[in-house]
Amino acid sequence: MTFNEIKKNVEPHFYAISIDRFFPKVLRFSLRKLAVLGAIFFFFASFNSFPFSLSFADGLSFLCIFVYFILAFLESFYRSMRYEGVYSRIKEKALEDSQSMDYILSELLYKMDDIDASRCLFETQSGLEILERAGIEELESREFVYSNRSPVIASSLSIENGLSLESFIESLYSKDKSLQSFLSARSVSKEDFVNASSLVNNLHEKKRRKSRFWSKENLGSIPSMGTSWAYGVASDLGKFGVAFERMVDLSMVDIENGYRSKELDLLEGVLERRAEANVIIIDDDESVARDIVARLLQRMKLGVSLPSIEHKNIIELDTTSLTASFKDVGSLQNELLRLLNQAVSAGNVILYIRDLPAFVSSAKNIGVNLPSIISPFLASSSLQIIAHSSNNDFHYFIETNPTLLERFERIIPENVEAGGSLSPVIEKALDLEKDYGLKFSFGSLKEIVSSADRYVSLGEMPAKALDLLVEVCPWLKERGIRIVKEKDITSFVSEKTGISVGPVGRDESERIAHLEEILHKRVVGQTLAVSSVASAIRRARSGMTASNRPTTSLLFLGPTGVGKTETTKALAESFFGSEEHILRLDMSEYSGPDALQKLIGSFGEGKTGLLASRVRDNPYGVLLLDEFEKASPDILDLFLQVLDEGVFTDALGKKVNCRNLVIIATSNAGSSHIWQAIASGKDLEKEQPIILDTIIKERIFRPELLNRFDGVILFHPLKDTELRMVAELELRKLKERLKEKEMELVLSDELIEFVVAKGKDPQFGARAINRVVKNTVEDFVARKILSGEVKPGGKIEVNIADL
Amino acid sequence: MSEHYEGGFDLANFFSSFVVNSIMRIVGFATRSLVLLIGLFAYILTSLFFLGVFAIWLLAPALIMGILVLAVTFLIL
């Protein structure tokens, strides 16, 4: 559709917009009122002389009626123009042959400058709203529109399918290069921009639909009088029944976004049955079941549910107070029967029971056999029950109970992935916005969903995302943020979790760029290893790695005492801020047959495992698996999965998320080959495949396990010069420690040489040097301090001969 | 709201629930009839109103002109 055709099509809206522009709604409304009042006033004023006299007042009264009629007809015209192309859920003759048209699109077109098409975005209220939803403040937009840019002509625009705002925005974006660069400088992609416009459009169209009060769908949602008369006695089940409507907030529930529609259709289908129309919703999160029932209620209220359940009441049975109020079998049984009989004789009750298994078991504790009591009611045609149960409890309590099981139809809500969570998040965000005076950009909402999916390890989607949304609101308000952008969400998530999320800040980018230098401050030598670690981290931080795997996983191979563990510590310090973020597991402790049980727990004893609980407590950090080759084969198989999927399932059946961990396994497998390679002067990098081959041949690690690591890094034995550096580093550390006690250790080349000479042990590398520093130098210093030879402020000179 | 007669030969109980239930039904009948009548009345009224509006709608051009002529004549006279 070319630009001229578009303009022709939306002409009806132009009339409405013109009327609104030159003759605002408020003015029209008050003039109409005034005219009515005037007509009445002058009509009565004319009675002053005697009734129906031909007087001046009568003339004025007729004039007022005339004005009123003109205004009323103008309003009718305005309305029929304004509601052209509006969507209606229920078919209407008046709307049948008009194609759908978005009102905002017409508003933009109305204002459009022929030689500068994008300007209308910045000069209309709805245009600015779209920009805000894309995450751009009004000030920025104003700066852009008056800046030096190359505008596009309106006639170059075209729309592919239908008169939708989205396709118009898409076309505007692809034509206007300066708009593109303006948006991408603020990290708004085309998709985000179009989605932002779609969000605004939906809001406006919903309002437009709602203001058309005479439409069939709006009239249909008005509750009719006396519908309950068609049923038996009116009943609210007394103090143990709560109207479901009072328990949930339906104001923002959108039944048209397709969220949970599959489950809803199923639920309605079951409830429509003549008998045994009972449903049990099985999900670990009760809010999922509650949400589905709330959506059903909303459908019923809007008059779009199946006719047979349209006028029913959903009542929640307050099972906790019910079981708490009656302590003996007889009275609880009596009350239960009374309630259920009441519900049956009412005939229009849908009973909602949360956590049915808990109700069954607490009734059992009192001595009431609940299944046999409610079974006949479940079979009846005049009572419907929607119950909820968690997965485990369902198998444990309901499945083992045939009387209950056969009466209920099971609904297992589908797992909502990150993509499907966006619509409930939008629903809730629009609701929360009003309370906190915020405006969420589309990008920020998307970020909430993806952050919750990736960084919140407890719970399921979309509940995780909704929780994050609720948490972020007060935080944003505290900081005076009005328009919420992606980076606000990422900084909240970083603050909450302690891991760096989102765009890399200047501080961090500096740190990451110089990661090698930072690591080298603690790690001596190992240039190759350090640079491969640094590049793996850079890859992970840039977001290029797959999100369904651990942040990064590395296997460090090399002899003992060459810096494998030290590199890990340095990495934790530079990437996560402190060494405390290391979860260290010594795999030599997990070599026995009970190793797997120790790590993932045991079902029989109901114990959670060490790995499962520690990763749950501390989901962001470095998981250090020391002496990986010593782990039992079961454990290696477990890590096969962890490295590949980033999750494992513990013995209790709960998923543990390892996707925010840097997993580092160290091993001295193959160190003899590394020794040989170095001794014969070969290049370690070139020898790597051969060394890995021998490790596989020796059956230390299986090839598939080695392949799952993002990198296998070889550490070479330390050379003499490096040992010297280690000695110096260790002595300096000692010097620092003494400095805190206001004593000065004098370091001499002689001392360093001594330490190197004494601690040089190819078997143990730097560890031997450490031992010498501890056993000789520190020992010497300690004796001096204890004997009182050195006092605070004094100098300690180490004489080699004394050692 | 209703009373339950448990059966058996208990005249007092039988009559008490008979009377209570009869009164309930009579009152129910009266209220329901009243509401139905009001509804019917409202329905007729709305229909008449609709007819009036529809007539005005059809005659609108003539009506507006007529009213304007009336207004002017009254003002001049």
Coordinates of C-alpha atoms in Angstrom, one line a residue, chain A residues 54-56 59 62-63 65-66 69 73 76 225 229 233, chain B residues 1 32 35 56-57 60 63-64 67-68 70-71 74-75:
Chain A
L54 CA -45.0 33.8 22.4
S55 CA -42.2 35.4 24.2
F56 CA -38.5 36.1 23.8
G59 CA -37.2 31.8 21.3
F62 CA -35.7 26.8 21.0
L63 CA -32.3 28.2 20.1
I65 CA -32.5 23.0 21.7
F66 CA -31.2 23.7 18.2
F69 CA -29.2 19.0 18.4
F73 CA -25.3 15.1 15.8
S76 CA -22.6 11.1 16.6
M225 CA -30.2 -9.1 37.1
W229 CA -32.7 -17.1 40.4
V233 CA -30.7 -21.1 47.2
Chain B
M1 CA -33.0 -20.1 53.7
R32 CA -39.5 -11.9 42.2
V35 CA -38.6 -7.2 40.1
I56 CA -35.9 12.1 15.9
W57 CA -33.0 10.5 14.0
A60 CA -33.4 15.1 12.1
L63 CA -36.6 18.8 12.9
I64 CA -33.4 21.0 13.1
I67 CA -36.6 24.3 15.5
L68 CA -34.4 27.0 14.0
L70 CA -39.4 28.4 15.5
A71 CA -36.5 30.0 17.4
F74 CA -40.2 33.6 18.5
L75 CA -37.2 35.9 18.8

